[in-house]
Amino acid sequence: QVQLVESGGGLVQAGGSLRLTCTASGRTFSRAHMGWFRQAPGKEREFVATITWTGDTDYADSVKGRFTISRDNAKNTVYLQMNSLKPEDTAVYYCNADKSFRISNLKMGDLWGQGTQVTVSS
C-alpha cells in the first residue's frame, strides 16, 4: 500500500518555526512531484508549496520568503521548513504527490497524506 505520512506539526507561538516531514512508504518517489497543501477550519484546501523531482520549487504568495520546501530522494522524504509563523498559518497541513503532473495552486496530486496539525498562537 502506497502511503504518505506527515509529521512535525504542533503548537508554536507567532514568530516561531516548525519543520514538517512527509515520508513515502511502499514505493520510491524520486521522480514524483511533491507538494504541501493546508486547510483551516471552514476554509478550502489551499496550495502552500511544491517541488518537482528535479528540485524546482514554487510557493504560495502567503508563505513566500518564510517557508522552504526541500526533498531527500534517497529517503523518499519531503520537508517544509516553516519560519516566522503567523496565526493565519494555523491549519492541517497535507503532503501531496503526483507521478506525472506538476503540483500547483491549480492542480493537486493524486496521493495524499493524513495531515498534521499546525497551530500558531498569537
Short mmCIF file of N, CA and C in Angstrom, two decimals:
data_model
loop_
_atom_site.label_atom_id
_atom_site.label_comp_id
_atom_site.label_asym_id
_atom_site.label_seq_id
_atom_site.Cartn_x
_atom_site.Cartn_y
_atom_site.Cartn_z
N GLN A 1 0.84 -1.19 0.00
CA GLN A 1 0.00 0.00 0.00
C GLN A 1 0.88 1.24 0.00
N VAL A 2 0.73 2.09 -1.00
CA VAL A 2 1.47 3.34 -1.08
C VAL A 2 0.87 4.31 -0.07
N GLN A 3 1.73 4.98 0.67
CA GLN A 3 1.26 5.85 1.74
C GLN A 3 2.21 7.03 1.92
N LEU A 4 1.65 8.20 2.21
CA LEU A 4 2.40 9.37 2.62
C LEU A 4 2.07 9.64 4.08
N VAL A 5 3.09 9.86 4.89
CA VAL A 5 2.90 10.10 6.30
C VAL A 5 3.58 11.40 6.69
N GLU A 6 2.80 12.34 7.23
CA GLU A 6 3.32 13.62 7.68
C GLU A 6 3.61 13.58 9.17
N SER A 7 4.58 14.38 9.57
CA SER A 7 4.88 14.55 10.98
C SER A 7 5.50 15.92 11.18
N GLY A 8 5.62 16.35 12.42
CA GLY A 8 6.29 17.59 12.74
C GLY A 8 5.37 18.73 13.11
N GLY A 9 4.07 18.55 12.99
CA GLY A 9 3.15 19.58 13.40
C GLY A 9 3.12 19.74 14.90
N GLY A 10 2.50 20.81 15.35
CA GLY A 10 2.40 21.06 16.77
C GLY A 10 1.98 22.48 17.06
N LEU A 11 2.20 22.87 18.30
CA LEU A 11 1.86 24.21 18.77
C LEU A 11 3.11 25.07 18.79
N VAL A 12 2.99 26.30 18.30
CA VAL A 12 4.11 27.22 18.30
C VAL A 12 3.57 28.64 18.43
N GLN A 13 4.34 29.50 19.06
CA GLN A 13 3.98 30.91 19.16
C GLN A 13 4.29 31.63 17.86
N ALA A 14 3.55 32.70 17.61
CA ALA A 14 3.82 33.53 16.44
C ALA A 14 5.28 33.93 16.40
N GLY A 15 5.86 33.84 15.21
CA GLY A 15 7.27 34.12 15.03
C GLY A 15 8.17 32.91 15.15
N GLY A 16 7.63 31.81 15.61
CA GLY A 16 8.39 30.60 15.77
C GLY A 16 8.51 29.80 14.49
N SER A 17 9.11 28.62 14.62
CA SER A 17 9.39 27.76 13.47
C SER A 17 8.98 26.33 13.74
N LEU A 18 8.64 25.64 12.67
CA LEU A 18 8.40 24.21 12.68
C LEU A 18 8.93 23.64 11.38
N ARG A 19 9.29 22.38 11.41
CA ARG A 19 9.65 21.67 10.19
C ARG A 19 8.77 20.44 10.04
N LEU A 20 8.01 20.42 8.97
CA LEU A 20 7.16 19.29 8.67
C LEU A 20 7.92 18.29 7.80
N THR A 21 7.63 17.03 8.01
CA THR A 21 8.25 15.96 7.25
C THR A 21 7.16 15.09 6.63
N CYS A 22 7.37 14.70 5.40
CA CYS A 22 6.48 13.77 4.72
C CYS A 22 7.33 12.65 4.15
N THR A 23 7.04 11.44 4.56
CA THR A 23 7.78 10.28 4.11
C THR A 23 6.86 9.33 3.37
N ALA A 24 7.31 8.88 2.21
CA ALA A 24 6.56 7.93 1.42
C ALA A 24 6.99 6.51 1.76
N SER A 25 6.02 5.64 1.89
CA SER A 25 6.29 4.22 2.09
C SER A 25 5.62 3.42 1.00
N GLY A 26 6.18 2.27 0.71
CA GLY A 26 5.60 1.38 -0.28
C GLY A 26 6.15 1.52 -1.69
N ARG A 27 6.82 2.61 -1.96
CA ARG A 27 7.42 2.83 -3.26
C ARG A 27 8.45 3.95 -3.19
N THR A 28 9.27 4.02 -4.21
CA THR A 28 10.22 5.11 -4.36
C THR A 28 9.56 6.24 -5.15
N PHE A 29 9.73 7.47 -4.68
CA PHE A 29 9.09 8.60 -5.36
C PHE A 29 10.10 9.59 -5.92
N SER A 30 11.28 9.13 -6.22
CA SER A 30 12.36 10.03 -6.62
C SER A 30 12.00 10.91 -7.81
N ARG A 31 11.14 10.44 -8.69
CA ARG A 31 10.74 11.22 -9.86
C ARG A 31 9.33 11.77 -9.75
N ALA A 32 8.74 11.68 -8.59
CA ALA A 32 7.41 12.25 -8.37
C ALA A 32 7.51 13.72 -8.01
N HIS A 33 6.48 14.45 -8.36
CA HIS A 33 6.34 15.83 -7.90
C HIS A 33 5.66 15.82 -6.54
N MET A 34 6.14 16.66 -5.65
CA MET A 34 5.66 16.68 -4.28
C MET A 34 5.17 18.07 -3.92
N GLY A 35 4.28 18.13 -2.96
CA GLY A 35 3.79 19.43 -2.53
C GLY A 35 3.16 19.37 -1.16
N TRP A 36 2.87 20.55 -0.67
CA TRP A 36 2.16 20.72 0.59
C TRP A 36 0.94 21.60 0.36
N PHE A 37 -0.17 21.19 0.93
CA PHE A 37 -1.39 21.98 0.98
C PHE A 37 -1.81 22.11 2.44
N ARG A 38 -2.69 23.05 2.70
CA ARG A 38 -3.19 23.20 4.05
C ARG A 38 -4.67 23.55 4.01
N GLN A 39 -5.34 23.23 5.10
CA GLN A 39 -6.76 23.51 5.21
C GLN A 39 -7.08 23.95 6.63
N ALA A 40 -7.57 25.17 6.74
CA ALA A 40 -8.02 25.71 8.01
C ALA A 40 -9.50 25.42 8.19
N PRO A 41 -9.99 25.39 9.42
CA PRO A 41 -11.41 25.13 9.64
C PRO A 41 -12.28 26.11 8.87
N GLY A 42 -13.26 25.59 8.16
CA GLY A 42 -14.18 26.42 7.40
C GLY A 42 -13.62 26.97 6.10
N LYS A 43 -12.40 26.60 5.76
CA LYS A 43 -11.77 27.10 4.55
C LYS A 43 -11.51 25.97 3.56
N GLU A 44 -11.35 26.34 2.30
CA GLU A 44 -10.97 25.39 1.28
C GLU A 44 -9.50 25.01 1.44
N ARG A 45 -9.17 23.83 0.99
CA ARG A 45 -7.78 23.42 0.99
C ARG A 45 -7.00 24.32 0.02
N GLU A 46 -5.85 24.81 0.46
CA GLU A 46 -5.09 25.73 -0.36
C GLU A 46 -3.65 25.27 -0.55
N PHE A 47 -3.12 25.65 -1.68
CA PHE A 47 -1.74 25.34 -2.04
C PHE A 47 -0.77 26.09 -1.15
N VAL A 48 0.30 25.42 -0.75
CA VAL A 48 1.35 26.03 0.06
C VAL A 48 2.68 26.07 -0.71
N ALA A 49 3.14 24.92 -1.15
CA ALA A 49 4.44 24.84 -1.79
C ALA A 49 4.54 23.56 -2.59
N THR A 50 5.42 23.55 -3.58
CA THR A 50 5.63 22.35 -4.39
C THR A 50 7.09 22.25 -4.78
N ILE A 51 7.52 21.04 -5.04
CA ILE A 51 8.87 20.79 -5.53
C ILE A 51 8.80 19.66 -6.54
N THR A 52 9.42 19.88 -7.70
CA THR A 52 9.47 18.84 -8.72
C THR A 52 10.55 17.83 -8.39
N TRP A 53 10.58 16.76 -9.15
CA TRP A 53 11.61 15.75 -8.91
C TRP A 53 13.00 16.27 -9.24
N THR A 54 13.07 17.32 -10.07
CA THR A 54 14.36 17.93 -10.38
C THR A 54 14.75 19.02 -9.38
N GLY A 55 13.84 19.38 -8.48
CA GLY A 55 14.16 20.34 -7.45
C GLY A 55 13.63 21.74 -7.66
N ASP A 56 12.89 21.98 -8.72
CA ASP A 56 12.27 23.29 -8.90
C ASP A 56 11.16 23.49 -7.89
N THR A 57 11.08 24.69 -7.33
CA THR A 57 10.12 24.97 -6.27
C THR A 57 9.20 26.12 -6.63
N ASP A 58 8.06 26.15 -5.99
CA ASP A 58 7.13 27.25 -6.11
C ASP A 58 6.37 27.36 -4.79
N TYR A 59 5.93 28.57 -4.47
CA TYR A 59 5.28 28.83 -3.19
C TYR A 59 4.06 29.72 -3.37
N ALA A 60 3.11 29.53 -2.49
CA ALA A 60 2.02 30.48 -2.40
C ALA A 60 2.57 31.83 -1.94
N ASP A 61 1.97 32.90 -2.43
CA ASP A 61 2.42 34.23 -2.04
C ASP A 61 2.38 34.43 -0.53
N SER A 62 1.43 33.81 0.13
CA SER A 62 1.26 34.00 1.56
C SER A 62 2.40 33.43 2.39
N VAL A 63 3.18 32.51 1.83
CA VAL A 63 4.26 31.89 2.58
C VAL A 63 5.63 32.17 1.97
N LYS A 64 5.67 32.81 0.84
CA LYS A 64 6.93 33.07 0.15
C LYS A 64 7.87 33.88 1.05
N GLY A 65 9.10 33.44 1.14
CA GLY A 65 10.08 34.08 1.99
C GLY A 65 10.10 33.58 3.41
N ARG A 66 9.09 32.82 3.80
CA ARG A 66 9.02 32.28 5.16
C ARG A 66 9.15 30.76 5.18
N PHE A 67 8.61 30.09 4.18
CA PHE A 67 8.62 28.63 4.12
C PHE A 67 9.60 28.17 3.05
N THR A 68 10.21 27.02 3.28
CA THR A 68 11.10 26.41 2.31
C THR A 68 10.76 24.93 2.16
N ILE A 69 10.51 24.51 0.93
CA ILE A 69 10.27 23.10 0.66
C ILE A 69 11.56 22.48 0.13
N SER A 70 11.84 21.27 0.55
CA SER A 70 13.01 20.56 0.09
C SER A 70 12.71 19.07 0.08
N ARG A 71 13.59 18.30 -0.54
CA ARG A 71 13.37 16.86 -0.60
C ARG A 71 14.68 16.11 -0.51
N ASP A 72 14.58 14.89 -0.03
CA ASP A 72 15.70 13.97 0.02
C ASP A 72 15.22 12.70 -0.65
N ASN A 73 15.54 12.54 -1.92
CA ASN A 73 15.01 11.42 -2.68
C ASN A 73 15.51 10.08 -2.17
N ALA A 74 16.73 10.05 -1.64
CA ALA A 74 17.26 8.81 -1.10
C ALA A 74 16.44 8.32 0.08
N LYS A 75 15.79 9.24 0.79
CA LYS A 75 14.97 8.90 1.94
C LYS A 75 13.48 8.93 1.64
N ASN A 76 13.11 9.17 0.39
CA ASN A 76 11.71 9.29 -0.01
C ASN A 76 10.97 10.28 0.89
N THR A 77 11.60 11.42 1.12
CA THR A 77 11.10 12.37 2.10
C THR A 77 11.09 13.79 1.54
N VAL A 78 10.06 14.53 1.87
CA VAL A 78 9.97 15.95 1.56
C VAL A 78 9.76 16.71 2.86
N TYR A 79 10.33 17.90 2.93
CA TYR A 79 10.26 18.72 4.13
C TYR A 79 9.60 20.05 3.82
N LEU A 80 9.02 20.64 4.84
CA LEU A 80 8.56 22.01 4.77
C LEU A 80 9.07 22.74 6.00
N GLN A 81 10.09 23.56 5.81
CA GLN A 81 10.61 24.39 6.88
C GLN A 81 9.76 25.65 6.96
N MET A 82 9.17 25.88 8.11
CA MET A 82 8.22 26.98 8.30
C MET A 82 8.80 27.93 9.33
N ASN A 83 9.17 29.12 8.89
CA ASN A 83 9.73 30.14 9.77
C ASN A 83 8.78 31.33 9.85
N SER A 84 9.01 32.15 10.86
CA SER A 84 8.20 33.37 11.05
C SER A 84 6.72 33.07 10.98
N LEU A 85 6.30 32.05 11.70
CA LEU A 85 4.92 31.59 11.63
C LEU A 85 3.95 32.64 12.15
N LYS A 86 2.81 32.69 11.51
CA LYS A 86 1.74 33.62 11.85
C LYS A 86 0.49 32.84 12.25
N PRO A 87 -0.38 33.44 13.05
CA PRO A 87 -1.62 32.74 13.40
C PRO A 87 -2.42 32.28 12.19
N GLU A 88 -2.38 33.02 11.10
CA GLU A 88 -3.10 32.62 9.91
C GLU A 88 -2.51 31.41 9.21
N ASP A 89 -1.34 30.95 9.66
CA ASP A 89 -0.78 29.70 9.16
C ASP A 89 -1.41 28.48 9.82
N THR A 90 -2.21 28.69 10.84
CA THR A 90 -2.85 27.59 11.54
C THR A 90 -3.74 26.80 10.58
N ALA A 91 -3.50 25.50 10.49
CA ALA A 91 -4.22 24.65 9.56
C ALA A 91 -3.74 23.22 9.72
N VAL A 92 -4.46 22.30 9.11
CA VAL A 92 -3.95 20.96 8.90
C VAL A 92 -3.15 20.99 7.60
N TYR A 93 -1.93 20.52 7.68
CA TYR A 93 -1.04 20.52 6.52
C TYR A 93 -0.97 19.11 5.94
N TYR A 94 -1.18 19.02 4.63
CA TYR A 94 -1.23 17.75 3.93
C TYR A 94 -0.09 17.63 2.92
N CYS A 95 0.58 16.52 2.95
CA CYS A 95 1.55 16.18 1.93
C CYS A 95 0.82 15.66 0.70
N ASN A 96 1.35 15.95 -0.47
CA ASN A 96 0.70 15.62 -1.73
C ASN A 96 1.75 15.16 -2.73
N ALA A 97 1.40 14.20 -3.57
CA ALA A 97 2.34 13.66 -4.55
C ALA A 97 1.63 13.36 -5.85
N ASP A 98 2.37 13.50 -6.93
CA ASP A 98 1.87 13.13 -8.25
C ASP A 98 3.03 12.62 -9.09
N LYS A 99 2.82 11.49 -9.73
CA LYS A 99 3.89 10.87 -10.52
C LYS A 99 4.01 11.45 -11.92
N SER A 100 3.04 12.22 -12.36
CA SER A 100 3.01 12.65 -13.75
C SER A 100 3.00 14.16 -13.94
N PHE A 101 2.23 14.89 -13.13
CA PHE A 101 1.98 16.30 -13.37
C PHE A 101 2.52 17.15 -12.25
N ARG A 102 2.95 18.34 -12.62
CA ARG A 102 3.41 19.31 -11.63
C ARG A 102 2.26 19.74 -10.73
N ILE A 103 2.51 19.76 -9.45
CA ILE A 103 1.54 20.23 -8.48
C ILE A 103 1.62 21.75 -8.41
N SER A 104 0.47 22.39 -8.31
CA SER A 104 0.41 23.84 -8.26
C SER A 104 -0.83 24.27 -7.52
N ASN A 105 -1.04 25.58 -7.48
CA ASN A 105 -2.28 26.09 -6.89
C ASN A 105 -3.51 25.69 -7.70
N LEU A 106 -3.30 25.24 -8.92
CA LEU A 106 -4.40 24.87 -9.80
C LEU A 106 -4.57 23.36 -9.94
N LYS A 107 -3.58 22.59 -9.51
CA LYS A 107 -3.61 21.14 -9.75
C LYS A 107 -3.04 20.40 -8.56
N MET A 108 -3.87 19.63 -7.89
CA MET A 108 -3.43 18.79 -6.80
C MET A 108 -2.97 17.44 -7.32
N GLY A 109 -2.06 16.82 -6.60
CA GLY A 109 -1.63 15.49 -6.95
C GLY A 109 -2.66 14.44 -6.58
N ASP A 110 -2.36 13.20 -6.93
CA ASP A 110 -3.33 12.13 -6.76
C ASP A 110 -3.13 11.31 -5.48
N LEU A 111 -2.16 11.66 -4.68
CA LEU A 111 -1.89 10.91 -3.45
C LEU A 111 -1.73 11.89 -2.29
N TRP A 112 -2.42 11.59 -1.19
CA TRP A 112 -2.44 12.47 -0.03
C TRP A 112 -2.00 11.76 1.23
N GLY A 113 -1.35 12.50 2.10
CA GLY A 113 -1.12 12.03 3.45
C GLY A 113 -2.32 12.31 4.33
N GLN A 114 -2.21 11.93 5.58
CA GLN A 114 -3.34 12.07 6.51
C GLN A 114 -3.43 13.45 7.14
N GLY A 115 -2.40 14.24 7.02
CA GLY A 115 -2.38 15.58 7.56
C GLY A 115 -1.74 15.66 8.93
N THR A 116 -1.16 16.82 9.21
CA THR A 116 -0.60 17.10 10.52
C THR A 116 -1.01 18.51 10.93
N GLN A 117 -1.44 18.66 12.17
CA GLN A 117 -1.98 19.92 12.65
C GLN A 117 -0.87 20.88 13.03
N VAL A 118 -0.96 22.10 12.52
CA VAL A 118 -0.07 23.19 12.91
C VAL A 118 -0.94 24.28 13.53
N THR A 119 -0.63 24.65 14.75
CA THR A 119 -1.37 25.70 15.44
C THR A 119 -0.39 26.78 15.89
N VAL A 120 -0.64 28.00 15.46
CA VAL A 120 0.21 29.13 15.79
C VAL A 120 -0.58 30.09 16.67
N SER A 121 -0.10 30.32 17.87
CA SER A 121 -0.78 31.19 18.81
C SER A 121 -0.36 32.63 18.63
N SER A 122 -1.25 33.55 18.98
CA SER A 122 -0.99 34.98 18.83
C SER A 122 -0.01 35.47 19.87
#
